[in-house]
PDB file of C-alpha atoms in Angstrom:
ATOM      1  CA  MET A 227     251.280  95.853  -6.607  1.00 54.00           C
ATOM      2  CA  ARG A 228     250.189  92.547  -8.391  1.00 54.00           C
ATOM      3  CA  LYS A 229     253.770  92.129  -9.595  1.00 52.00           C
ATOM      4  CA  LYS A 230     255.141  92.567  -6.171  1.00 53.00           C
ATOM      5  CA  GLY A 231     252.485  90.147  -4.738  1.00 54.00           C
ATOM      6  CA  MET A 232     253.605  87.443  -7.280  1.00 51.00           C
ATOM      7  CA  ILE A 233     257.329  88.063  -6.363  1.00 53.00           C
ATOM      8  CA  ASN A 234     256.531  87.559  -2.569  1.00 55.00           C
ATOM      9  CA  LYS A 235     254.669  84.345  -3.438  1.00 54.00           C
ATOM     10  CA  THR A 236     257.382  83.113  -5.600  1.00 56.00           C
ATOM     11  CA  PHE A 237     260.067  83.968  -2.871  1.00 51.00           C
ATOM     12  CA  SER A 238     257.861  82.230  -0.233  1.00 54.00           C
ATOM     13  CA  PHE A 239     257.674  79.062  -2.327  1.00 49.00           C
ATOM     14  CA  ILE A 240     261.379  78.956  -3.002  1.00 49.00           C
ATOM     15  CA  LEU A 241     261.994  79.421   0.745  1.00 49.00           C
ATOM     16  CA  MET A 242     259.485  76.581   1.578  1.00 53.00           C
ATOM     17  CA  LEU A 243     261.176  74.306  -0.969  1.00 44.00           C
ATOM     18  CA  ILE A 244     264.665  74.959   0.502  1.00 45.00           C
ATOM     19  CA  THR A 245     263.394  74.266   3.993  1.00 47.00           C
ATOM     20  CA  VAL A 246     261.867  70.953   2.855  1.00 40.00           C
ATOM     21  CA  LEU A 247     265.053  70.039   0.957  1.00 41.00           C
ATOM     22  CA  VAL A 248     267.180  70.842   3.920  1.00 40.00           C
ATOM     23  CA  SER A 249     264.903  68.941   6.376  1.00 42.00           C
ATOM     24  CA  THR A 250     264.836  65.964   3.965  1.00 40.00           C
ATOM     25  CA  GLY A 251     268.669  65.992   3.554  1.00 44.00           C
ATOM     26  CA  SER A 252     269.087  66.199   7.383  1.00 42.00           C
ATOM     27  CA  GLN A 253     266.839  63.257   7.985  1.00 47.00           C
ATOM     28  CA  ALA A 254     268.551  61.231   5.343  1.00 58.00           C
ATOM     29  CA  ASN A 255     271.973  62.049   6.987  1.00 87.00           C
ATOM     30  CA  THR A 256     270.803  61.099  10.564  1.00 96.00           C
ATOM     31  CA  LEU A 257     272.246  57.885  11.789  1.00 98.00           C
ATOM     32  CA  LYS A 258     269.168  55.880  13.207  1.00 98.00           C
ATOM     33  CA  LEU A 259     270.170  53.461  16.067  1.00 98.00           C
ATOM     34  CA  VAL A 260     268.006  51.439  18.338  1.00 98.00           C
ATOM     35  CA  GLY A 261     268.245  49.682  21.734  1.00 98.00           C
ATOM     36  CA  ASN A 262     266.009  47.470  23.805  1.00 97.00           C
ATOM     37  CA  LYS A 263     264.430  49.190  26.803  1.00 97.00           C
ATOM     38  CA  VAL A 264     266.305  48.702  30.100  1.00 97.00           C
ATOM     39  CA  VAL A 265     265.452  50.924  33.141  1.00 97.00           C
ATOM     40  CA  THR A 266     268.071  53.672  33.717  1.00 97.00           C
ATOM     41  CA  TYR A 267     270.021  52.679  30.552  1.00 98.00           C
ATOM     42  CA  ILE A 268     267.835  52.738  27.593  1.00 98.00           C
ATOM     43  CA  ASP A 269     264.507  54.393  27.932  1.00 96.00           C
ATOM     44  CA  GLU A 270     262.036  57.156  26.749  1.00 94.00           C
ATOM     45  CA  HIS A 271     259.862  59.895  27.943  1.00 88.00           C
ATOM     46  CA  GLU A 272     262.786  61.782  29.554  1.00 89.00           C
ATOM     47  CA  LEU A 273     263.476  58.963  32.057  1.00 93.00           C
ATOM     48  CA  PRO A 274     267.107  58.189  32.966  1.00 96.00           C
ATOM     49  CA  ALA A 275     268.848  56.707  29.897  1.00 97.00           C
ATOM     50  CA  ARG A 276     272.536  56.722  30.632  1.00 97.00           C
ATOM     51  CA  GLN A 277     273.577  54.190  28.128  1.00 98.00           C
ATOM     52  CA  MET A 278     271.852  56.292  25.364  1.00 98.00           C
ATOM     53  CA  ASP A 279     273.483  59.422  26.716  1.00 98.00           C
ATOM     54  CA  LEU A 280     276.798  57.876  26.588  1.00 98.00           C
ATOM     55  CA  VAL A 281     276.422  56.572  22.920  1.00 98.00           C
ATOM     56  CA  SER A 282     275.202  59.993  21.906  1.00 98.00           C
ATOM     57  CA  ALA A 283     278.090  61.779  23.557  1.00 98.00           C
ATOM     58  CA  ALA A 284     280.569  59.383  21.945  1.00 98.00           C
ATOM     59  CA  LEU A 285     279.097  60.146  18.499  1.00 98.00           C
ATOM     60  CA  ALA A 286     278.656  63.914  19.089  1.00 97.00           C
ATOM     61  CA  SER A 287     280.251  64.616  15.685  1.00 95.00           C
ATOM     62  CA  ARG A 288     277.323  62.975  13.910  1.00 97.00           C
ATOM     63  CA  GLN A 289     273.630  63.542  13.854  1.00 97.00           C
ATOM     64  CA  VAL A 290     272.292  60.474  15.778  1.00 98.00           C
ATOM     65  CA  ASN A 291     268.824  59.344  16.774  1.00 98.00           C
ATOM     66  CA  ILE A 292     268.458  56.509  19.181  1.00 98.00           C
ATOM     67  CA  THR A 293     265.135  54.853  19.728  1.00 98.00           C
ATOM     68  CA  ALA A 294     264.214  52.858  22.878  1.00 98.00           C
ATOM     69  CA  THR A 295     261.846  50.038  22.134  1.00 96.00           C
ATOM     70  CA  THR A 296     261.045  46.270  22.735  1.00 93.00           C
ATOM     71  CA  GLN A 297     263.137  43.570  21.408  1.00 89.00           C
ATOM     72  CA  ALA A 298     260.468  42.544  18.836  1.00 89.00           C
ATOM     73  CA  TRP A 299     260.255  46.028  17.489  1.00 94.00           C
ATOM     74  CA  SER A 300     264.067  46.585  17.397  1.00 95.00           C
ATOM     75  CA  GLY A 301     264.575  43.231  15.620  1.00 94.00           C
ATOM     76  CA  SER A 302     261.871  44.054  13.061  1.00 95.00           C
ATOM     77  CA  GLY A 303     263.289  47.582  12.457  1.00 96.00           C
ATOM     78  CA  LEU A 304     266.890  46.275  11.962  1.00 97.00           C
ATOM     79  CA  ARG A 305     265.673  43.689   9.454  1.00 95.00           C
ATOM     80  CA  SER A 306     263.601  46.119   7.466  1.00 95.00           C
ATOM     81  CA  GLY A 307     266.451  48.776   7.452  1.00 95.00           C
ATOM     82  CA  LYS A 308     264.552  51.322   9.596  1.00 97.00           C
ATOM     83  CA  PHE A 309     267.618  51.233  12.000  1.00 98.00           C
ATOM     84  CA  SER A 310     271.200  50.976  10.725  1.00 98.00           C
ATOM     85  CA  GLY A 311     272.567  49.630  13.918  1.00 98.00           C
ATOM     86  CA  TYR A 312     271.960  48.858  17.684  1.00 98.00           C
ATOM     87  CA  ILE A 313     273.634  50.005  20.839  1.00 98.00           C
ATOM     88  CA  ASP A 314     273.308  46.987  22.960  1.00 98.00           C
ATOM     89  CA  HIS A 315     275.046  43.765  21.614  1.00 98.00           C
ATOM     90  CA  TYR A 316     275.791  41.533  24.573  1.00 98.00           C
ATOM     91  CA  SER A 317     278.729  39.181  24.553  1.00 98.00           C
ATOM     92  CA  LEU A 318     276.454  36.628  25.841  1.00 98.00           C
ATOM     93  CA  ASN A 319     275.144  36.465  22.194  1.00 97.00           C
ATOM     94  CA  ASN A 320     277.118  35.258  19.148  1.00 97.00           C
ATOM     95  CA  GLU A 321     278.134  37.888  16.658  1.00 97.00           C
ATOM     96  CA  GLY A 322     276.307  37.738  13.312  1.00 95.00           C
ATOM     97  CA  ASP A 323     277.874  38.124   9.894  1.00 96.00           C
ATOM     98  CA  ARG A 324     275.470  40.891   9.036  1.00 97.00           C
ATOM     99  CA  TYR A 325     277.078  43.431  11.537  1.00 98.00           C
ATOM    100  CA  ILE A 326     280.292  45.086  12.269  1.00 98.00           C
ATOM    101  CA  TYR A 327     281.002  45.475  16.154  1.00 98.00           C
ATOM    102  CA  SER A 328     282.810  48.046  18.052  1.00 98.00           C
ATOM    103  CA  LYS A 329     285.150  47.116  20.941  1.00 98.00           C
ATOM    104  CA  PRO A 330     283.149  46.757  24.186  1.00 98.00           C
ATOM    105  CA  TYR A 331     282.173  50.159  25.557  1.00 98.00           C
ATOM    106  CA  MET A 332     280.442  49.043  28.793  1.00 98.00           C
ATOM    107  CA  GLN A 333     280.518  46.074  31.101  1.00 98.00           C
ATOM    108  CA  MET A 334     277.671  44.717  33.129  1.00 98.00           C
ATOM    109  CA  ASN A 335     278.594  42.536  36.057  1.00 98.00           C
ATOM    110  CA  LEU A 336     275.962  40.108  36.919  1.00 98.00           C
ATOM    111  CA  HIS A 337     275.971  39.390  40.634  1.00 98.00           C
ATOM    112  CA  LEU A 338     273.652  37.230  42.825  1.00 98.00           C
ATOM    113  CA  VAL A 339     271.429  39.183  45.183  1.00 98.00           C
ATOM    114  CA  SER A 340     269.200  38.009  47.955  1.00 98.00           C
ATOM    115  CA  ARG A 341     267.523  38.696  51.397  1.00 96.00           C
ATOM    116  CA  SER A 342     269.819  36.097  52.658  1.00 96.00           C
ATOM    117  CA  ARG A 343     273.539  36.698  53.552  1.00 97.00           C
ATOM    118  CA  LYS A 344     274.216  33.391  51.679  1.00 96.00           C
ATOM    119  CA  ALA A 345     274.327  35.376  48.490  1.00 97.00           C
ATOM    120  CA  GLU A 346     277.698  36.788  49.599  1.00 97.00           C
ATOM    121  CA  SER A 347     279.448  33.395  49.392  1.00 96.00           C
ATOM    122  CA  ILE A 348     278.188  32.387  46.009  1.00 97.00           C
ATOM    123  CA  THR A 349     280.889  32.596  43.306  1.00 95.00           C
ATOM    124  CA  ARG A 350     279.633  30.443  40.486  1.00 94.00           C
ATOM    125  CA  LEU A 351     276.270  29.067  38.954  1.00 93.00           C
ATOM    126  CA  GLU A 352     277.097  25.518  40.018  1.00 93.00           C
ATOM    127  CA  GLN A 353     276.593  26.376  43.662  1.00 95.00           C
ATOM    128  CA  LEU A 354     272.827  27.211  42.705  1.00 95.00           C
ATOM    129  CA  TYR A 355     272.055  23.771  41.353  1.00 93.00           C
ATOM    130  CA  ARG A 356     268.292  23.435  40.909  1.00 89.00           C
ATOM    131  CA  GLU A 357     267.690  26.649  42.817  1.00 93.00           C
ATOM    132  CA  ARG A 358     265.102  28.973  41.480  1.00 95.00           C
ATOM    133  CA  VAL A 359     266.823  32.206  40.391  1.00 97.00           C
ATOM    134  CA  GLY A 360     265.120  35.335  38.994  1.00 98.00           C
ATOM    135  CA  ILE A 361     266.604  36.698  35.839  1.00 98.00           C
ATOM    136  CA  GLU A 362     265.605  39.271  33.153  1.00 98.00           C
ATOM    137  CA  ASN A 363     264.904  37.929  29.684  1.00 97.00           C
ATOM    138  CA  ARG A 364     267.707  40.118  28.211  1.00 97.00           C
ATOM    139  CA  PHE A 365     270.122  37.898  29.846  1.00 97.00           C
ATOM    140  CA  ALA A 366     268.182  34.430  29.988  1.00 96.00           C
ATOM    141  CA  ASN A 367     267.349  34.505  26.312  1.00 95.00           C
ATOM    142  CA  THR A 368     270.960  34.782  25.142  1.00 97.00           C
ATOM    143  CA  ASP A 369     273.155  32.153  23.352  1.00 96.00           C
ATOM    144  CA  GLN A 370     275.219  31.537  26.329  1.00 95.00           C
ATOM    145  CA  LEU A 371     272.588  31.286  29.098  1.00 95.00           C
ATOM    146  CA  ARG A 372     269.663  29.789  27.009  1.00 92.00           C
ATOM    147  CA  GLY A 373     271.185  26.338  27.465  1.00 87.00           C
ATOM    148  CA  GLU A 374     272.187  26.622  31.060  1.00 88.00           C
ATOM    149  CA  ARG A 375     270.794  23.760  32.955  1.00 86.00           C
ATOM    150  CA  GLU A 376     272.416  24.042  36.398  1.00 86.00           C
ATOM    151  CA  VAL A 377     269.884  26.652  37.535  1.00 93.00           C
ATOM    152  CA  ARG A 378     266.117  26.892  37.184  1.00 94.00           C
ATOM    153  CA  TRP A 379     265.647  30.347  35.882  1.00 96.00           C
ATOM    154  CA  ALA A 380     262.427  32.334  36.767  1.00 97.00           C
ATOM    155  CA  ARG A 381     262.346  34.676  33.743  1.00 97.00           C
ATOM    156  CA  SER A 382     261.016  38.300  33.826  1.00 97.00           C
ATOM    157  CA  PRO A 383     260.621  40.952  31.117  1.00 96.00           C
ATOM    158  CA  THR A 384     262.095  43.838  33.223  1.00 97.00           C
ATOM    159  CA  PHE A 385     264.079  44.483  36.412  1.00 98.00           C
ATOM    160  CA  PHE A 386     260.860  45.736  38.145  1.00 97.00           C
ATOM    161  CA  ASP A 387     259.144  42.213  37.461  1.00 97.00           C
ATOM    162  CA  ASN A 388     262.353  40.514  38.521  1.00 98.00           C
ATOM    163  CA  LEU A 389     262.704  42.346  41.793  1.00 98.00           C
ATOM    164  CA  LYS A 390     258.959  41.715  42.385  1.00 96.00           C
ATOM    165  CA  GLN A 391     259.619  38.002  42.475  1.00 96.00           C
ATOM    166  CA  LEU A 392     262.063  38.463  45.245  1.00 97.00           C
ATOM    167  CA  ALA A 393     259.699  40.906  47.154  1.00 96.00           C
ATOM    168  CA  GLU A 394     256.884  38.391  46.870  1.00 95.00           C
ATOM    169  CA  ARG A 395     259.296  35.469  47.946  1.00 95.00           C
ATOM    170  CA  ARG A 396     258.690  33.453  44.775  1.00 96.00           C
ATOM    171  CA  VAL A 397     262.462  33.098  44.506  1.00 97.00           C
ATOM    172  CA  ASP A 398     265.312  33.383  46.974  1.00 96.00           C
ATOM    173  CA  TYR A 399     267.901  34.776  44.591  1.00 98.00           C
ATOM    174  CA  LEU A 400     268.183  37.096  41.597  1.00 98.00           C
ATOM    175  CA  LEU A 401     271.023  37.369  39.050  1.00 98.00           C
ATOM    176  CA  VAL A 402     271.148  41.109  38.202  1.00 98.00           C
ATOM    177  CA  ASP A 403     273.301  43.796  36.841  1.00 98.00           C
ATOM    178  CA  LYS A 404     275.256  45.079  39.934  1.00 98.00           C
ATOM    179  CA  ALA A 405     274.739  48.741  39.010  1.00 97.00           C
ATOM    180  CA  ILE A 406     270.975  48.493  38.941  1.00 97.00           C
ATOM    181  CA  ALA A 407     271.037  46.380  42.216  1.00 98.00           C
ATOM    182  CA  LYS A 408     272.745  49.329  43.784  1.00 97.00           C
ATOM    183  CA  GLU A 409     269.963  51.639  42.553  1.00 97.00           C
ATOM    184  CA  ALA A 410     267.509  49.288  44.291  1.00 97.00           C
ATOM    185  CA  ASN A 411     269.587  49.282  47.410  1.00 97.00           C
ATOM    186  CA  LEU A 412     269.488  53.170  47.433  1.00 97.00           C
ATOM    187  CA  LEU A 413     265.693  52.860  47.508  1.00 96.00           C
ATOM    188  CA  LEU A 414     265.533  50.241  50.138  1.00 97.00           C
ATOM    189  CA  VAL A 415     267.944  52.172  52.438  1.00 96.00           C
ATOM    190  CA  ASN A 416     266.173  55.521  51.881  1.00 94.00           C
ATOM    191  CA  ALA A 417     263.025  53.629  53.087  1.00 95.00           C
ATOM    192  CA  GLY A 418     264.793  52.468  56.301  1.00 96.00           C
ATOM    193  CA  LEU A 419     265.140  48.839  55.088  1.00 96.00           C
ATOM    194  CA  LYS A 420     268.039  46.506  54.895  1.00 96.00           C
ATOM    195  CA  PRO A 421     269.831  46.476  51.508  1.00 97.00           C
ATOM    196  CA  LEU A 422     270.033  43.266  49.353  1.00 98.00           C
ATOM    197  CA  TYR A 423     273.007  41.004  50.165  1.00 98.00           C
ATOM    198  CA  MET A 424     275.150  40.690  47.080  1.00 98.00           C
ATOM    199  CA  SER A 425     277.710  38.205  45.848  1.00 98.00           C
ATOM    200  CA  LYS A 426     281.225  39.460  46.388  1.00 97.00           C
ATOM    201  CA  ALA A 427     282.251  38.465  42.845  1.00 96.00           C
ATOM    202  CA  ALA A 428     280.429  38.691  39.521  1.00 98.00           C
ATOM    203  CA  LEU A 429     279.166  35.340  38.417  1.00 97.00           C
ATOM    204  CA  ILE A 430     279.096  36.592  34.762  1.00 97.00           C
ATOM    205  CA  LYS A 431     280.557  39.595  33.063  1.00 98.00           C
ATOM    206  CA  VAL A 432     278.758  40.929  30.002  1.00 98.00           C
ATOM    207  CA  ASP A 433     280.496  43.215  27.536  1.00 98.00           C
ATOM    208  CA  ILE A 434     278.436  45.529  25.490  1.00 98.00           C
ATOM    209  CA  SER A 435     279.294  46.709  22.065  1.00 98.00           C
ATOM    210  CA  LEU A 436     277.687  48.917  19.320  1.00 98.00           C
ATOM    211  CA  ALA A 437     276.669  46.947  16.141  1.00 98.00           C
ATOM    212  CA  MET A 438     276.419  48.586  12.747  1.00 98.00           C
ATOM    213  CA  ASN A 439     274.832  46.934   9.662  1.00 98.00           C
ATOM    214  CA  ARG A 440     277.502  46.130   7.190  1.00 97.00           C
ATOM    215  CA  GLU A 441     275.392  47.494   4.364  1.00 96.00           C
ATOM    216  CA  TYR A 442     275.211  50.938   5.885  1.00 97.00           C
ATOM    217  CA  PRO A 443     277.727  53.119   3.643  1.00 94.00           C
ATOM    218  CA  ASP A 444     279.551  54.597   6.565  1.00 94.00           C
ATOM    219  CA  ALA A 445     279.458  51.605   9.052  1.00 97.00           C
ATOM    220  CA  GLN A 446     283.245  51.272   9.431  1.00 97.00           C
ATOM    221  CA  ALA A 447     283.619  55.070   9.952  1.00 98.00           C
ATOM    222  CA  VAL A 448     280.896  55.041  12.514  1.00 98.00           C
ATOM    223  CA  ILE A 449     282.664  52.380  14.421  1.00 98.00           C
ATOM    224  CA  LYS A 450     285.824  54.253  14.305  1.00 98.00           C
ATOM    225  CA  ASP A 451     284.300  57.567  15.387  1.00 98.00           C
ATOM    226  CA  PHE A 452     282.397  55.803  18.154  1.00 98.00           C
ATOM    227  CA  GLU A 453     285.531  54.152  19.620  1.00 98.00           C
ATOM    228  CA  SER A 454     287.417  57.401  19.480  1.00 98.00           C
ATOM    229  CA  GLY A 455     284.565  59.190  21.140  1.00 98.00           C
ATOM    230  CA  ILE A 456     284.394  56.672  24.051  1.00 98.00           C
ATOM    231  CA  ASP A 457     288.119  56.889  24.472  1.00 98.00           C
ATOM    232  CA  SER A 458     287.920  60.749  24.754  1.00 98.00           C
ATOM    233  CA  LEU A 459     285.082  60.479  27.276  1.00 98.00           C
ATOM    234  CA  GLN A 460     287.022  58.096  29.453  1.00 98.00           C
ATOM    235  CA  LYS A 461     290.109  60.285  29.453  1.00 98.00           C
ATOM    236  CA  SER A 462     288.036  63.467  30.232  1.00 98.00           C
ATOM    237  CA  GLY A 463     286.093  61.902  33.175  1.00 97.00           C
ATOM    238  CA  ARG A 464     282.788  62.457  31.444  1.00 98.00           C
ATOM    239  CA  TYR A 465     282.366  58.654  30.866  1.00 98.00           C
ATOM    240  CA  SER A 466     281.784  58.097  34.717  1.00 97.00           C
ATOM    241  CA  GLU A 467     279.623  61.200  34.802  1.00 97.00           C
ATOM    242  CA  LEU A 468     277.314  60.016  32.031  1.00 97.00           C
ATOM    243  CA  LEU A 469     276.966  56.583  33.556  1.00 97.00           C
ATOM    244  CA  LYS A 470     276.339  58.244  36.968  1.00 95.00           C
ATOM    245  CA  LEU A 471     278.606  55.907  38.815  1.00 92.00           C
ATOM    246  CA  ASP A 472     278.824  58.150  41.896  1.00 93.00           C
ATOM    247  CA  LEU A 473     276.206  56.843  44.263  1.00 92.00           C
ATOM    248  CA  ASN A 474     276.098  59.861  46.541  1.00 93.00           C
ATOM    249  CA  ARG A 475     272.636  60.806  45.131  1.00 94.00           C
ATOM    250  CA  GLU A 476     269.049  59.574  45.011  1.00 94.00           C
ATOM    251  CA  SER A 477     268.150  56.377  43.153  1.00 97.00           C
ATOM    252  CA  LEU A 478     267.689  56.601  39.316  1.00 97.00           C
ATOM    253  CA  LEU A 479     264.742  54.138  39.745  1.00 97.00           C
ATOM    254  CA  ASP A 480     261.361  55.865  39.892  1.00 95.00           C
ATOM    255  CA  VAL A 481     260.243  56.120  43.603  1.00 94.00           C
ATOM    256  CA  GLU A 482     256.621  56.195  42.663  1.00 94.00           C
ATOM    257  CA  VAL A 483     256.813  53.028  40.440  1.00 95.00           C
ATOM    258  CA  TYR A 484     258.578  51.133  43.199  1.00 96.00           C
ATOM    259  CA  SER A 485     256.940  52.540  46.250  1.00 94.00           C
ATOM    260  CA  ASP A 486     254.267  49.832  46.762  1.00 93.00           C
ATOM    261  CA  MET A 487     256.830  47.108  46.377  1.00 94.00           C
ATOM    262  CA  VAL A 488     259.138  48.775  48.979  1.00 93.00           C
ATOM    263  CA  ARG A 489     256.111  49.300  51.360  1.00 89.00           C
ATOM    264  CA  LYS A 490     255.398  45.597  51.330  1.00 87.00           C
ATOM    265  CA  TRP A 491     259.031  44.612  51.496  1.00 91.00           C
TER     266      TRP A 491
END
C-alpha cells in the first residue's frame, strides 16, 4: 500500500510538472500585441472591439493575445519588450526603424460633423481657418496634425469627451472617424433626434497597419501571415462582418453611457 501511495504521488508530481511545462511553453509561444483603447474598436471587459476581433481572425493560425490599454502603458510595454507589436499604427505618424509594418488593413475616414448643415460643404481644413474644432488625441497628437496651424484644435482623450464638447456647444465642429460618427447618429435617431450633419468627403484618410518589433524572431512571418489572413477575410466576406459595417442594427456605443448626453442634446 505504501509503495502504491508513493507511485501515485510520483505520478501526480510528473503530471503537474508536465502541465507547468506545457503552460509555460504555451505562454512563451503566445504573440503578445497591444492597442490603444478606442471605443468600438479596441476595448476590454467584453465591450465591442471590432478591430481586435479582425486582427485575431487574421492571425487565427497563431496563438495571439491582444491587450487594450492607454497610450502611456502601451508605449512602456513596447519599449520593455512586454509586447512584440501593436495593431494600430496610423499613417498620420512616421514609421520607425524599430518596426516592420504590414500593408494597411483598415482605413479611417475623418469627416467633419456638426449640428449645422454647413458641415456638408466643408471639403478641406483651410475652410476652418481659426475655427475651434473638436478632435481626439489619437489624431491630434500625430506627426501630421501636431503642426497643423489652420485650425484651433479642441483636444479630447476619447470620442465620448469629444462628442460632449459638441453637446455642450463648446465647439461647432468635430473631426471624427466616419464609422463612429454613424454609431452616434444611430443613438440620436433612436432617441428621436436629428442626426449629425457630416461633410460629404473625408478631410483626412488614415491608413492603419500592424507593426511588429524587428527583434521579434518571427516578425516577418507574422506580417506575412497577417496580410494573408486579411486577404482571406476580405474574399470570404467576413471582413465586413467583423467590422460590423452593416448599420441595420443598434448602435455599438453603450446607450447607458451616452444617455445623459443624448437627453440634454
